[in-house]
Amino acid sequence: KAGVTQTPRYLIKTRGQQVTLSCSPISGHRSVSWYQQTPGQGLQFLFEYFSETQRNKGNFPGRFSGRQFSNSRSEMNVSTLELGDSALYLCASSLGQGLSEQYFGPGTRLTVT
Amino acid sequence: AQTVTQSQPEMSVQEAETVTLSCTYDTSENNYYLFWYKQPPSRQMILVIRQEAYKQQNATENRFSVNFQKAAKSFSLKISDSQLGDTAMYFCAFMKSYSGTYKYIFGTGTRLKVLA
């Protein structure tokens, strides 16, 4: 089975712009979670989607949004980028029910200048 | 609210030696799961080992084992016979499943360097 894929792997944006990141989960996985990883902060949970519905949300401003498609692929959007949004954004997929171990993608490195 | 604390930001160990990474957590829940994830310099996070809170027996996966102390809310990872490929960031994570969804909380990580 193919693993979790994320595109693009690297991105450089300017303050004020918006960005869309994509995540394709492992085949058969219906849950996709997004995390922001920064040095010293570890992984901060953004949100989780299951069967096209947002099931869980972390403490991030409304500039961060996401969605999930019928094929379980998910996108994350950040509008009005700020310098502090520079981070590694990780996507994780899981079956989403019961004990659901998460499998992570390689991440998208976003740099905001 | 649940929290996960990894008090060792960085550690190093000689190749072939044993190292223990510590993790403590705070929760009022009784049923939950604990994980250790490894993130090598290439960044792909992979699951190392998991522990169900209702199981008293400590989980073991080859050279990796945990010391789970439920009453003390402690979940340490022991790596035996350390190898250069063990060099990575290690994250402890707490997971609770409830009402059809689940919640993951990660620690801030411990950077482990295995020295030749």
CSV table of C-alpha atoms in Angstrom, one decimal, chain A residues 18-65:
chain,number,residue,atom,x,y,z
A,18,GLN,CA,-2.9,32.3,1.1
A,19,VAL,CA,-1.9,28.8,0.6
A,20,THR,CA,-3.4,25.4,0.0
A,21,LEU,CA,-1.8,22.1,1.1
A,22,SER,CA,-2.9,18.7,0.0
A,23,CYS,CA,-2.9,15.3,1.6
A,24,SER,CA,-3.7,11.9,0.2
A,25,PRO,CA,-4.3,9.3,2.9
A,26,ILE,CA,-3.5,5.6,2.8
A,27,SER,CA,-6.1,3.7,0.7
A,28,GLY,CA,-9.0,2.7,2.9
A,29,HIS,CA,-8.3,5.3,5.6
A,30,ARG,CA,-11.2,7.7,6.1
A,31,SER,CA,-9.7,10.0,8.7
A,32,VAL,CA,-7.2,12.7,8.0
A,33,SER,CA,-5.7,14.9,10.7
A,34,TRP,CA,-3.5,18.0,10.3
A,35,TYR,CA,-0.7,19.2,12.6
A,36,GLN,CA,1.5,22.2,12.7
A,37,GLN,CA,5.1,21.4,13.8
A,38,THR,CA,7.4,24.1,15.0
A,39,PRO,CA,10.7,23.9,17.0
A,40,GLY,CA,10.0,23.9,20.7
A,41,GLN,CA,6.2,23.6,20.2
A,42,GLY,CA,6.1,20.0,19.0
A,43,LEU,CA,3.0,19.0,17.1
A,44,GLN,CA,-0.1,21.2,17.5
A,45,PHE,CA,-3.3,19.7,16.3
A,46,LEU,CA,-5.2,21.7,13.7
A,47,PHE,CA,-8.2,19.6,12.8
A,48,GLU,CA,-9.4,16.2,11.8
A,49,TYR,CA,-11.8,15.1,9.1
A,50,PHE,CA,-13.7,11.9,8.8
A,51,SER,CA,-15.9,11.0,5.9
A,52,GLU,CA,-15.9,14.6,4.6
A,53,THR,CA,-16.9,16.0,8.0
A,54,GLN,CA,-14.7,18.0,10.5
A,55,ARG,CA,-14.9,15.9,13.6
A,56,ASN,CA,-12.3,17.7,15.8
A,57,LYS,CA,-10.7,21.1,15.8
A,58,GLY,CA,-7.7,22.5,17.6
A,59,ASN,CA,-7.1,26.0,18.9
A,60,PHE,CA,-6.1,27.8,15.7
A,61,PRO,CA,-7.6,31.0,14.3
A,62,GLY,CA,-10.2,30.9,11.6
A,63,ARG,CA,-7.5,31.6,8.9
A,64,PHE,CA,-6.8,27.9,9.1
A,65,SER,CA,-9.4,25.8,7.4
